[in-house]
PDB file of C-alpha atoms in Angstrom:
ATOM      1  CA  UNK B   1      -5.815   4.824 -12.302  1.00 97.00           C
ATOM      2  CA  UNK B   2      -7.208   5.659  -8.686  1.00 98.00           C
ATOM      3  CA  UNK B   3      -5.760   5.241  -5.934  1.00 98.00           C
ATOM      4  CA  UNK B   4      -7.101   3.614  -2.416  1.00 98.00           C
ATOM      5  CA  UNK B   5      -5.467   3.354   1.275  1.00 98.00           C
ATOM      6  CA  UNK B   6      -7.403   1.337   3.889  1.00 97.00           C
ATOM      7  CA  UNK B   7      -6.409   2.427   6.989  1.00 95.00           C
ATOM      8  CA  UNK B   8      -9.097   1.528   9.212  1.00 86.00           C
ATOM      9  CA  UNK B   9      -8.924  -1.074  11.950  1.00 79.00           C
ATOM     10  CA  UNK B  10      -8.956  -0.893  15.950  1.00 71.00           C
ATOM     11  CA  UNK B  11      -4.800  -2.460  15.098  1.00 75.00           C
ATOM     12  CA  UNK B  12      -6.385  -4.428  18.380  1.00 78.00           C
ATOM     13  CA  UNK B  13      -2.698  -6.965  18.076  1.00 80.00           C
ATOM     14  CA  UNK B  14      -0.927  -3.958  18.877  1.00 83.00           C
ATOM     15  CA  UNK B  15      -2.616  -2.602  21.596  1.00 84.00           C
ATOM     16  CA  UNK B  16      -1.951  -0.231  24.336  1.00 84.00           C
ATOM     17  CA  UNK B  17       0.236   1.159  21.119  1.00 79.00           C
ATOM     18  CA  UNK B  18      -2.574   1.815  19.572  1.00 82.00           C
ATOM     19  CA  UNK B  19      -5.234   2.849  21.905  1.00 83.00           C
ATOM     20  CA  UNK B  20      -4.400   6.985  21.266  1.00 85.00           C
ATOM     21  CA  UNK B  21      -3.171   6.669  17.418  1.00 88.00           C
ATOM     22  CA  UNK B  22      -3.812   4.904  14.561  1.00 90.00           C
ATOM     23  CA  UNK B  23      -1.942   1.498  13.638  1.00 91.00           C
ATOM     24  CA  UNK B  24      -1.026   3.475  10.627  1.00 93.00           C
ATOM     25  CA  UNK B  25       0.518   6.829  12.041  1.00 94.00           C
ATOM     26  CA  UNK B  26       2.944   4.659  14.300  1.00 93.00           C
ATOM     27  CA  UNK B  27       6.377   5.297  13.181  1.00 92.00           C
ATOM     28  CA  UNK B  28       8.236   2.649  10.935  1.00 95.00           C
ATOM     29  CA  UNK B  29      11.789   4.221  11.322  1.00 92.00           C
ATOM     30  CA  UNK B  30      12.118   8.025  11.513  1.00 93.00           C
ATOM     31  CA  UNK B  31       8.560   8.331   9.601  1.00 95.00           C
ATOM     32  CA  UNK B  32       4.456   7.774   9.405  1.00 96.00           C
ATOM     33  CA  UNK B  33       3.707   3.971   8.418  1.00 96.00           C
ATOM     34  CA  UNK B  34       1.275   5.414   5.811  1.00 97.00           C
ATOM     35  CA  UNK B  35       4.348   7.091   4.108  1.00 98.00           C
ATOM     36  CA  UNK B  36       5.374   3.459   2.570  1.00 97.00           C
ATOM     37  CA  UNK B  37       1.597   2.474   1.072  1.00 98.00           C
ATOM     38  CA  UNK B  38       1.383   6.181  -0.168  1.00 98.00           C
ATOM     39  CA  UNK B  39       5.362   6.713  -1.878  1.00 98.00           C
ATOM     40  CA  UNK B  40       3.542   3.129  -3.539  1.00 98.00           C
ATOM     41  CA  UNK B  41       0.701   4.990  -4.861  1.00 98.00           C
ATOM     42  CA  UNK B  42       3.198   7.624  -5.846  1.00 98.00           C
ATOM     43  CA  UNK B  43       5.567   5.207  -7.468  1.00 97.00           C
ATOM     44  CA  UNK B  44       2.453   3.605  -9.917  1.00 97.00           C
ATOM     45  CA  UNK B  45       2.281   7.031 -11.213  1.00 97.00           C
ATOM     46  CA  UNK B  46      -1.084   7.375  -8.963  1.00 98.00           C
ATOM     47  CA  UNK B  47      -1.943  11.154  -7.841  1.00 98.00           C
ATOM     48  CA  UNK B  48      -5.921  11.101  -7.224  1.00 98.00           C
ATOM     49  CA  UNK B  49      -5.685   8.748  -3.568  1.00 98.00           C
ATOM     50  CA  UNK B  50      -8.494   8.275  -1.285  1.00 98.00           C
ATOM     51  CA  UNK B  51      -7.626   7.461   2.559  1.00 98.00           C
ATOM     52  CA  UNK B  52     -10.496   5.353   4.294  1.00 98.00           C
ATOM     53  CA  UNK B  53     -10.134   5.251   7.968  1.00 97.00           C
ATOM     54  CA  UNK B  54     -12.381   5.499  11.103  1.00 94.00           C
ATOM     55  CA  UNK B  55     -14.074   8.274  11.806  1.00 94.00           C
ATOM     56  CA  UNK B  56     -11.935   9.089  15.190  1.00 93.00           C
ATOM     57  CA  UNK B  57      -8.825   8.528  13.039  1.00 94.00           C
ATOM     58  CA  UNK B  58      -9.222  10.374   9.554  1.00 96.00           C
ATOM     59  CA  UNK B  59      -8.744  14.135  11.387  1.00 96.00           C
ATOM     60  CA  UNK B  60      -5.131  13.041  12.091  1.00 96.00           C
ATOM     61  CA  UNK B  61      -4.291  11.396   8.530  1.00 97.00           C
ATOM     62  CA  UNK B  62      -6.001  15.180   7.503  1.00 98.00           C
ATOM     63  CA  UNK B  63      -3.591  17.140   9.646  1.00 97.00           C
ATOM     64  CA  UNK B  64      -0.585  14.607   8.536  1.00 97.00           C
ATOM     65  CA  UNK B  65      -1.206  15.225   4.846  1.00 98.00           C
ATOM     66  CA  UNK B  66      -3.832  17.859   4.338  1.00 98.00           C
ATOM     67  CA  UNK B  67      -5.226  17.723   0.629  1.00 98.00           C
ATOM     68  CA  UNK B  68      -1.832  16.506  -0.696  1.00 98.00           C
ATOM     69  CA  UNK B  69      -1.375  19.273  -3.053  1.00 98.00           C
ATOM     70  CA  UNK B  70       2.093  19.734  -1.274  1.00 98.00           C
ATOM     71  CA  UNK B  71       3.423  16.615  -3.067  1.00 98.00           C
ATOM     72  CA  UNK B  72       1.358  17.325  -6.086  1.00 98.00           C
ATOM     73  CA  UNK B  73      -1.607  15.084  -5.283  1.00 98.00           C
ATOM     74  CA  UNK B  74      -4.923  14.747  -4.761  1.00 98.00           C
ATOM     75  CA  UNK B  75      -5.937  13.699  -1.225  1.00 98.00           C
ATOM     76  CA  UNK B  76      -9.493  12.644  -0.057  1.00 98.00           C
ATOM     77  CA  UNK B  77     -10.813  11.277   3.058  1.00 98.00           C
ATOM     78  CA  UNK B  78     -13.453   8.910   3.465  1.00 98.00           C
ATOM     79  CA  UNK B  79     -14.928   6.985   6.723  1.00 96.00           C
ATOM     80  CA  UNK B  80     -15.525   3.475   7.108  1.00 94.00           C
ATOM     81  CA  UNK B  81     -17.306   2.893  10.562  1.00 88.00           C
ATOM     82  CA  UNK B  82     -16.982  -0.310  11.405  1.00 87.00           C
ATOM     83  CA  UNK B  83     -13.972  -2.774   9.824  1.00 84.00           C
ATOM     84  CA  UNK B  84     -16.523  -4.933   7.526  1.00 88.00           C
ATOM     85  CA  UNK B  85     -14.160  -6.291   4.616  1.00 91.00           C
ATOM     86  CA  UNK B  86     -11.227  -5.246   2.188  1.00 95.00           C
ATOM     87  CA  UNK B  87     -14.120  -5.085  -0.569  1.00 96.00           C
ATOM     88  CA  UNK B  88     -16.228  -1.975   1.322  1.00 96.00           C
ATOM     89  CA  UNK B  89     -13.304  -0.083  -0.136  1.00 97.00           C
ATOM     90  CA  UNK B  90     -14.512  -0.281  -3.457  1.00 98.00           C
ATOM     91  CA  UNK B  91     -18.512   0.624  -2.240  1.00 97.00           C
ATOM     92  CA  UNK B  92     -17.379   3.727   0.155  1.00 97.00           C
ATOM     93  CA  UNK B  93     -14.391   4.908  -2.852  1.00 98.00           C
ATOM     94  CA  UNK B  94     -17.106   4.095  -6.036  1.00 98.00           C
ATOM     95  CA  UNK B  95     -17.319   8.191  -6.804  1.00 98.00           C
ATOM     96  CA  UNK B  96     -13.969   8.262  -6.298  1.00 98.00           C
ATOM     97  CA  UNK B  97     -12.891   5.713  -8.728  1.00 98.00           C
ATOM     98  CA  UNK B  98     -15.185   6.869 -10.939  1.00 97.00           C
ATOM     99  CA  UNK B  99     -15.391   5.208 -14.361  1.00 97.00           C
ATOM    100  CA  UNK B 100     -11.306   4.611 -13.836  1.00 97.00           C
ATOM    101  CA  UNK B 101      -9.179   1.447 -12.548  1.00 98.00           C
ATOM    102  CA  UNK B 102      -8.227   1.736  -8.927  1.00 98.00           C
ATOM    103  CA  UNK B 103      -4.801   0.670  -6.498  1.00 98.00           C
ATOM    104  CA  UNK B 104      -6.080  -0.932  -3.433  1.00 98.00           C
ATOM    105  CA  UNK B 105      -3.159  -1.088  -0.562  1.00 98.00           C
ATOM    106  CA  UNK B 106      -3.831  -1.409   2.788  1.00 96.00           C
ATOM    107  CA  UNK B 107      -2.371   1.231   5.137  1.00 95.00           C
ATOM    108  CA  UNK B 108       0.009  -1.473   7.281  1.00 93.00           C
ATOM    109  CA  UNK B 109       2.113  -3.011   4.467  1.00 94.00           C
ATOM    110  CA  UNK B 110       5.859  -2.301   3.325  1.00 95.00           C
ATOM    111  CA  UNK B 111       7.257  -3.036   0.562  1.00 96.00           C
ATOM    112  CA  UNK B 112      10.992  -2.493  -0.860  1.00 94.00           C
ATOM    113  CA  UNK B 113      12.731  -3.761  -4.078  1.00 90.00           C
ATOM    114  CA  UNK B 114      15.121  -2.859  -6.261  1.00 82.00           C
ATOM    115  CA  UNK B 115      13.371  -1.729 -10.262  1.00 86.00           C
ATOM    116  CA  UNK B 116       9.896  -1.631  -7.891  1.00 92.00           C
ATOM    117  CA  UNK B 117       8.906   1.204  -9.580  1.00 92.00           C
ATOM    118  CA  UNK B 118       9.361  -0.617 -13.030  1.00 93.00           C
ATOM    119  CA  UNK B 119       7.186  -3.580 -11.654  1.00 94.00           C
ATOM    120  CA  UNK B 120       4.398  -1.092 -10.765  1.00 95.00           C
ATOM    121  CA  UNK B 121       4.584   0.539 -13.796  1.00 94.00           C
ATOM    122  CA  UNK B 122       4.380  -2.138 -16.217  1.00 94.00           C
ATOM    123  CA  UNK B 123       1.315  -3.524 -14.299  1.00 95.00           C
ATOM    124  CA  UNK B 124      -0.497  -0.593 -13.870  1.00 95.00           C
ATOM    125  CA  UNK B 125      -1.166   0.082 -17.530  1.00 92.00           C
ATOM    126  CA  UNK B 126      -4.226  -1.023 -19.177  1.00 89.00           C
ATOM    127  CA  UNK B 127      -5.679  -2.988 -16.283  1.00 95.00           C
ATOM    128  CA  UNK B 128      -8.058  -5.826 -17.528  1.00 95.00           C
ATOM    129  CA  UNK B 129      -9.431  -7.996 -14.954  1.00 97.00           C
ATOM    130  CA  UNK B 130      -7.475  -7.977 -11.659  1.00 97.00           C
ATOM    131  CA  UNK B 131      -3.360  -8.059 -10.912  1.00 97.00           C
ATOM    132  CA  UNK B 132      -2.449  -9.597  -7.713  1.00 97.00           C
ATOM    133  CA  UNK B 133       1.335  -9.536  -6.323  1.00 97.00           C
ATOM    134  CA  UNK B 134       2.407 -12.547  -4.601  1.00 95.00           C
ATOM    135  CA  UNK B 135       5.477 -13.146  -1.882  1.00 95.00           C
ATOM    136  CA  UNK B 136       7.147 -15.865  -1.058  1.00 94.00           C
ATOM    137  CA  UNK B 137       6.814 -16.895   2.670  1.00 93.00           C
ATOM    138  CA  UNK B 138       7.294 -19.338   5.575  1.00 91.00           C
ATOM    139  CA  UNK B 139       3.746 -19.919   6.684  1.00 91.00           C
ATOM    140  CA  UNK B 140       1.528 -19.653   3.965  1.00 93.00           C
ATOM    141  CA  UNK B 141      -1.524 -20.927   6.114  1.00 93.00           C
ATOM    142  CA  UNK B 142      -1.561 -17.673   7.917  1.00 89.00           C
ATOM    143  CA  UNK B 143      -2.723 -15.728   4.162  1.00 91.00           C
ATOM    144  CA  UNK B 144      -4.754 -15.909   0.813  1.00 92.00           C
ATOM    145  CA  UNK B 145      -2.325 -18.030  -1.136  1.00 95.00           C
ATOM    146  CA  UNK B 146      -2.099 -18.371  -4.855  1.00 95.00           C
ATOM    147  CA  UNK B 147      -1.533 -21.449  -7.049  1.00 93.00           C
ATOM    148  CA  UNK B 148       0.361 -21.288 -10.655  1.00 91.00           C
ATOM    149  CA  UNK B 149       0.374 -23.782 -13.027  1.00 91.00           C
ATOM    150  CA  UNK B 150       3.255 -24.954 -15.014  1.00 88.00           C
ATOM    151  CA  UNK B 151       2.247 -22.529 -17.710  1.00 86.00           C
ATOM    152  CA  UNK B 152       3.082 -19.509 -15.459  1.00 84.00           C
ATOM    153  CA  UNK B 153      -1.133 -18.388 -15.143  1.00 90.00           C
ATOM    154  CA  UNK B 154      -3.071 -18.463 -11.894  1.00 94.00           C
ATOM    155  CA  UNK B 155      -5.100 -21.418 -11.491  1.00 95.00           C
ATOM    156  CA  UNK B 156      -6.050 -21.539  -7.290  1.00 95.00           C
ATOM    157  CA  UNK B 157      -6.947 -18.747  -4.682  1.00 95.00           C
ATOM    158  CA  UNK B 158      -7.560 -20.200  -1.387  1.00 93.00           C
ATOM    159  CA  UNK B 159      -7.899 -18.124   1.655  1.00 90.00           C
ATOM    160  CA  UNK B 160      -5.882 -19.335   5.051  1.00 90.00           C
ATOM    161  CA  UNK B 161      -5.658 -22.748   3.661  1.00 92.00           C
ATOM    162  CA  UNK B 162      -4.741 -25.649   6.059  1.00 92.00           C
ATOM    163  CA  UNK B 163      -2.831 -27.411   3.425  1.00 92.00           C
ATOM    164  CA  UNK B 164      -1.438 -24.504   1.154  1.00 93.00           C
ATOM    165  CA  UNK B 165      -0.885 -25.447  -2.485  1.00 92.00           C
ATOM    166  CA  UNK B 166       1.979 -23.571  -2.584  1.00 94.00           C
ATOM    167  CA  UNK B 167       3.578 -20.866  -0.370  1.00 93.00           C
ATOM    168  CA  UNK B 168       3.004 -17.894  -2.358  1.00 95.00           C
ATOM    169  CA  UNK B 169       1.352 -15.262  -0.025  1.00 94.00           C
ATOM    170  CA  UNK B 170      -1.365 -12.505  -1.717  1.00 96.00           C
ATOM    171  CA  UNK B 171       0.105  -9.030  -0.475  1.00 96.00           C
ATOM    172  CA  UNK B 172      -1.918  -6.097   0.421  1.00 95.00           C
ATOM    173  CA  UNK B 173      -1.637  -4.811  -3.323  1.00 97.00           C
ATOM    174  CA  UNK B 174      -4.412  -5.347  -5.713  1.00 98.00           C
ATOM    175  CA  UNK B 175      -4.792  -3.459  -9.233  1.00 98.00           C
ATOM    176  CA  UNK B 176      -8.135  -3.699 -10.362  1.00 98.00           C
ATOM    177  CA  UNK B 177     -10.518  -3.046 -13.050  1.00 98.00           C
ATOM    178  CA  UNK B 178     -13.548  -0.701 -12.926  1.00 98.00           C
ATOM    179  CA  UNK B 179     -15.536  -4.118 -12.632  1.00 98.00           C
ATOM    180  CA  UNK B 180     -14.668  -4.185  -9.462  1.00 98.00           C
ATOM    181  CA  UNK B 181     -16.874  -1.761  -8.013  1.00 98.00           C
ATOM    182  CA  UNK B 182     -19.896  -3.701  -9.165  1.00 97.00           C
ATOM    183  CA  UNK B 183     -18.689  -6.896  -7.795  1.00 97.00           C
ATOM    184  CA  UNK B 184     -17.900  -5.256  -4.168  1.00 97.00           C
ATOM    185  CA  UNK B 185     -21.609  -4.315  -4.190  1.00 96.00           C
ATOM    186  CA  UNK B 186     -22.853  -7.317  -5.068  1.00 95.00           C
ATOM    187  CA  UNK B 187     -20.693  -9.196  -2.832  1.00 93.00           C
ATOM    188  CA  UNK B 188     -22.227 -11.251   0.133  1.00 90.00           C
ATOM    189  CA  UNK B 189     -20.583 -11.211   3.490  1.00 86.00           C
ATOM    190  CA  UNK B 190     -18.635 -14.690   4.629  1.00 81.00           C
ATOM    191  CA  UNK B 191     -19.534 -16.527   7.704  1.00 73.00           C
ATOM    192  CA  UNK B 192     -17.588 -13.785   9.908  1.00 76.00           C
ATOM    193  CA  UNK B 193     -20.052 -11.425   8.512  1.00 74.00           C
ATOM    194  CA  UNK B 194     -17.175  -9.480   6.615  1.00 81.00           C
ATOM    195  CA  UNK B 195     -16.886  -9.319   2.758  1.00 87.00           C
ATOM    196  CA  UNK B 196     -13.713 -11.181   1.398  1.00 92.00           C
ATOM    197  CA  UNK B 197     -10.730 -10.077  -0.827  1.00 95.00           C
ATOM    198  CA  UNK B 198     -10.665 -13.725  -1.963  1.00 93.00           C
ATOM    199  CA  UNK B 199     -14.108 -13.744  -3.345  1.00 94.00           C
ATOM    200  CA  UNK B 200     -13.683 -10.737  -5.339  1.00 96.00           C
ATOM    201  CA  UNK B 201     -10.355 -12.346  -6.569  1.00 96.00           C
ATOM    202  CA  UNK B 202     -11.875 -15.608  -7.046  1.00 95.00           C
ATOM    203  CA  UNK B 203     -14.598 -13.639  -9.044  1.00 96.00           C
ATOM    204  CA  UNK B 204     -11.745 -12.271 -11.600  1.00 97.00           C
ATOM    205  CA  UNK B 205     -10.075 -15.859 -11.340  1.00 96.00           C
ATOM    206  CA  UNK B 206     -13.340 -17.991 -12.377  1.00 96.00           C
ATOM    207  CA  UNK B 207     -13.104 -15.062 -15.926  1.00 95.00           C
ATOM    208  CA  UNK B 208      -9.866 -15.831 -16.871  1.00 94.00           C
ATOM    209  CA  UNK B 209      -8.904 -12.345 -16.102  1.00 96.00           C
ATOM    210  CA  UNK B 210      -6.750 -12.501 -12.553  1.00 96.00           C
ATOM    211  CA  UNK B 211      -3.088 -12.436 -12.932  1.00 95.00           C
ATOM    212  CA  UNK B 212      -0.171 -13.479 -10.096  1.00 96.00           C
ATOM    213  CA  UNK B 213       2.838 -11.423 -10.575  1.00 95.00           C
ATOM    214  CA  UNK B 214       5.616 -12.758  -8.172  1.00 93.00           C
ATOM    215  CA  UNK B 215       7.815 -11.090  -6.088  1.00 93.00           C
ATOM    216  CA  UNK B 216      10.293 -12.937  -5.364  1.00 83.00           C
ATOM    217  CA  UNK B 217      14.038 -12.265  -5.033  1.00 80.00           C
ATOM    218  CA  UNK B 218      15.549  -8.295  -4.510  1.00 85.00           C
ATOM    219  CA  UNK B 219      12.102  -7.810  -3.033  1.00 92.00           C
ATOM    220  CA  UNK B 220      10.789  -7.391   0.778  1.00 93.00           C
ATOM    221  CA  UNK B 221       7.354  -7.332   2.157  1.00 94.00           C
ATOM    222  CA  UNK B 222       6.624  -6.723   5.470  1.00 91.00           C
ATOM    223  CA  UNK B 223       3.359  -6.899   7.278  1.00 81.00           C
ATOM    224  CA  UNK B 224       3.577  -4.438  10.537  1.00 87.00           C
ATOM    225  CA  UNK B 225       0.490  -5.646  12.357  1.00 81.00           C
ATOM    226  CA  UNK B 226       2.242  -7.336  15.226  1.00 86.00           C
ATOM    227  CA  UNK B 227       4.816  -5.674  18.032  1.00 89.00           C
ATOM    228  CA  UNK B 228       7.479  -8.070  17.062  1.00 88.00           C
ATOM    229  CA  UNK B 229       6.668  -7.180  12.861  1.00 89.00           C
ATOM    230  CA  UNK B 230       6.453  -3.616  13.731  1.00 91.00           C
ATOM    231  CA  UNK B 231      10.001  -3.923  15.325  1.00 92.00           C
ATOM    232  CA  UNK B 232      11.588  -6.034  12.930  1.00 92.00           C
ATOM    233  CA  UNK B 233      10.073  -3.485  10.077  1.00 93.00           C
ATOM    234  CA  UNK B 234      11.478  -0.503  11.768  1.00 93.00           C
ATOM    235  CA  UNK B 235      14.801  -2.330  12.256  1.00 94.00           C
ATOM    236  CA  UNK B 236      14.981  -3.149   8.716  1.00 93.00           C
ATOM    237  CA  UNK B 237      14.474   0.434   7.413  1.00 94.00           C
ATOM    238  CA  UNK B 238      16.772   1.438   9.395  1.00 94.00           C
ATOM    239  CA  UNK B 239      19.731  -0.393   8.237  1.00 94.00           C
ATOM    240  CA  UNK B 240      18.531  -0.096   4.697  1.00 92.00           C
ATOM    241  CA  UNK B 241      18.567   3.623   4.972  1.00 93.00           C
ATOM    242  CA  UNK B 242      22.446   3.569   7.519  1.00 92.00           C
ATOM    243  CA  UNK B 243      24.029   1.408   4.963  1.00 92.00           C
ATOM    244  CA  UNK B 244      23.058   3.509   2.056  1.00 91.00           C
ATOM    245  CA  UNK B 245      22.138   6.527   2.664  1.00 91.00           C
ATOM    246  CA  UNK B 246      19.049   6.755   1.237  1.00 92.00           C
ATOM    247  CA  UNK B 247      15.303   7.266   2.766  1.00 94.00           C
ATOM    248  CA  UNK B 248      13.062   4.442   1.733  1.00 95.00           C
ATOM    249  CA  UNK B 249       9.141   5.988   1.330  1.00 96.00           C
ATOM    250  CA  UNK B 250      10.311   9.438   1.305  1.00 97.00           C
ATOM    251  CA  UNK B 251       6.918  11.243  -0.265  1.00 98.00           C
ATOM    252  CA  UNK B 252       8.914  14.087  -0.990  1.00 98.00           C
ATOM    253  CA  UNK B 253      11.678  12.681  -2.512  1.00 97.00           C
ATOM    254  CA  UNK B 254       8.926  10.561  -4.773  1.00 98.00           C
ATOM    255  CA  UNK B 255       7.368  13.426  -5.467  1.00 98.00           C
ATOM    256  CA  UNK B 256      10.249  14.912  -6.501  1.00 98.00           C
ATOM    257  CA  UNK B 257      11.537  12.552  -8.893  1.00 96.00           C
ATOM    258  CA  UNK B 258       8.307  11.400 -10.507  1.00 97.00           C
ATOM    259  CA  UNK B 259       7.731  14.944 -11.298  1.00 97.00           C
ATOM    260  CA  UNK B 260       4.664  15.834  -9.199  1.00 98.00           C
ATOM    261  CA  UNK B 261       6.692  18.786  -7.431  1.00 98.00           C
ATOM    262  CA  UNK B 262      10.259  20.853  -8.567  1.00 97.00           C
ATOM    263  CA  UNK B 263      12.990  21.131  -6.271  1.00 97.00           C
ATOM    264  CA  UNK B 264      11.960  24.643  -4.708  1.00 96.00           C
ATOM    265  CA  UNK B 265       9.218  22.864  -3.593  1.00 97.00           C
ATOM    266  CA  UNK B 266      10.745  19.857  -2.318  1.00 97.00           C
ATOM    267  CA  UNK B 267      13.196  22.360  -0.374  1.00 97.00           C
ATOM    268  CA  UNK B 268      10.631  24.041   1.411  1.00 97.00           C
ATOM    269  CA  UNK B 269       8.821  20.839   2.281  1.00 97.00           C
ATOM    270  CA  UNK B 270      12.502  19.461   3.953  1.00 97.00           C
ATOM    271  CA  UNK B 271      12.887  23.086   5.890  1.00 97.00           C
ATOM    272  CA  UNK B 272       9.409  22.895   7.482  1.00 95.00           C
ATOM    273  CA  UNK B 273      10.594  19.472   9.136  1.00 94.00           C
ATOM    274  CA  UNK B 274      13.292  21.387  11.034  1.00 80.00           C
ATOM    275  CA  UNK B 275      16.485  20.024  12.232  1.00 85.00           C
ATOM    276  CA  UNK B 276      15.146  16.463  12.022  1.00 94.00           C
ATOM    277  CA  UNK B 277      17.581  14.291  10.328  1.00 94.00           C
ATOM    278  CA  UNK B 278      14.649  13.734   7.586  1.00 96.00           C
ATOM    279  CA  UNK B 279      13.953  16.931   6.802  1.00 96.00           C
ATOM    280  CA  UNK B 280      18.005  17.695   6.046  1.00 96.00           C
ATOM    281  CA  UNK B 281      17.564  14.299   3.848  1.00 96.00           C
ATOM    282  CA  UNK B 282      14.952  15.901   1.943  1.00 97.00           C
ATOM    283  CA  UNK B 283      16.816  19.123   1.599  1.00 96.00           C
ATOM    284  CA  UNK B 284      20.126  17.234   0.509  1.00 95.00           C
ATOM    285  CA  UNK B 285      17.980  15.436  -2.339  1.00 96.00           C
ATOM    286  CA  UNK B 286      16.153  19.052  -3.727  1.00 97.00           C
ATOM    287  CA  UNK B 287      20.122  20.721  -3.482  1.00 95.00           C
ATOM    288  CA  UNK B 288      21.730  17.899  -5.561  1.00 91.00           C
ATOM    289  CA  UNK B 289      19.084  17.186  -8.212  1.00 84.00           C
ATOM    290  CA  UNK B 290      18.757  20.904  -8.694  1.00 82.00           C
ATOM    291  CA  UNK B 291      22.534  21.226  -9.213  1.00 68.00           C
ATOM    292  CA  UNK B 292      22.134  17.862 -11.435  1.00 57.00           C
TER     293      UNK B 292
END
């Protein structure tokens, strides 16, 4: 499976913040907001990951991450102009995906749970058709929502609904099959002029082939596209990571423990960052799983 980040955007609901950086580069606690899409891609088991983002943007996600080979990955850059659709991922990343299944996240969402990785793994495998992961939330009106029927299987996709069927929010995390690439190009743009997640869902839906897993309880997801989100996400980390002592969407540490690097490496990645209180995490974690 590949992997995809969308990180485009003008992020014009948090502006002046980002006027001089890109929504995704702003910090989320003590580190890059594209850390917690990419430890995701990491997590899945995902190591060939291409980064779409605008053409003023993509030279600092270059000098952030280079080509990735630090954390035992594969990094590519791509450029999407203009912010025309979720689905131009697919069309700009085709020769990257290849004749594989792809990841699609988008740059600006979090998400934390307890046996995540488990989730991600068991979903990943053997992708036929499309797997969509679903969240619980307050105001369902404000995102694609998905319907269930009593048998468990997705029966409804309805995008910003007025009268939601149910208030299980789409998340920014789509596993898809190699159809998928087709169906982006033959997609036609909606009234707004932009090409639509939901159709491409709705295309997998109308085959049978579109699964809902939920996350529900022992799960977070938080969108960081709004000042008082970006806070709240920050603010959450943070206590996460006080309380336990742990670094949530540490790439090294992921990289690390899934196996892409060995501790050396993940030593000298934590002594480049300095005195930081992140890079002595990252140190900490290559000292007590070498000693392990």
């Amino acid at each position: 499976m590949k992997g995809i980040i969308l990180a485009g955007g003008s992020g014009t609901r948090l502006q002046p913040l980002t006027l001089a950086v890109s929504k995704q580069l702003l910090p989320v606690g003590d580190k890059p907001m594209i850390y917690y899409p990419l430890s995701v891609l990491m997590l899945t088991g995902i190591r060939d990951i291409l980064i779409i983002s605008t053409p003023v943007d993509l030279p600092q996600f270059k000098r952030l991450l280079g080509d990735g080979s630090q954390l035992g990955l594969r990094i590519e850059y791509s450029e999407q102009a203009q912010p025309n659709g979720l689905p131009e991922a697919f069309v700009i990343g085709a020769d990257h995906i290849g004749d594989d299944s792809v990841a699609l996240i988008l740059g600006d969402n979090i998400f934390h749970g307890h046996h995540f990785y488990s989730v991600l793994a068991e979903n990943s495998r053997n992708v036929n058709g499309c797997v969509l992961f679903g969240y619980p939330v307050q105001d369902p009106e404000r995102y694609g929502v998905g319907e269930v029927g009593p048998d468990g299987k997705l029966v409804s996709i309805e995008e910003k609904p007025a009268k939601p069927r149910s208030n299980t929010a789409i998340t920014g995390l789509y596993f898809y099959d190699n159809a998928v690439v087709d169906v982006a190009k033959n997609l036609k743009p909606s009234a707004r002029g932009e090409l639509e997640i939901t159709d491409v869902n709705r295309w997998y839906l109308e085959r049978g082939t579109a699964r809902l897993v939920n996350l529900g309880r022992g799960f977070a997801w938080l969108d960081t596209g709004t000042p008082d989100s970006l806070l709240q996400a920050g603010q959450y980390v943070g206590t996460l990571e006080e309380r336990q002592g742990v670094r949530i969407a540490c790439v090294e540490e992921v990289a690390l423990r899934m196996g892409y690097i060995d501790s050396e490496d993940c030593y000298r990645l934590g002594a480049r960052l300095g005195k930081s209180r992140y890079g002595e995490y990252v140190m900490a974690i290559a000292q007590e799983l070498t000693a392990v």
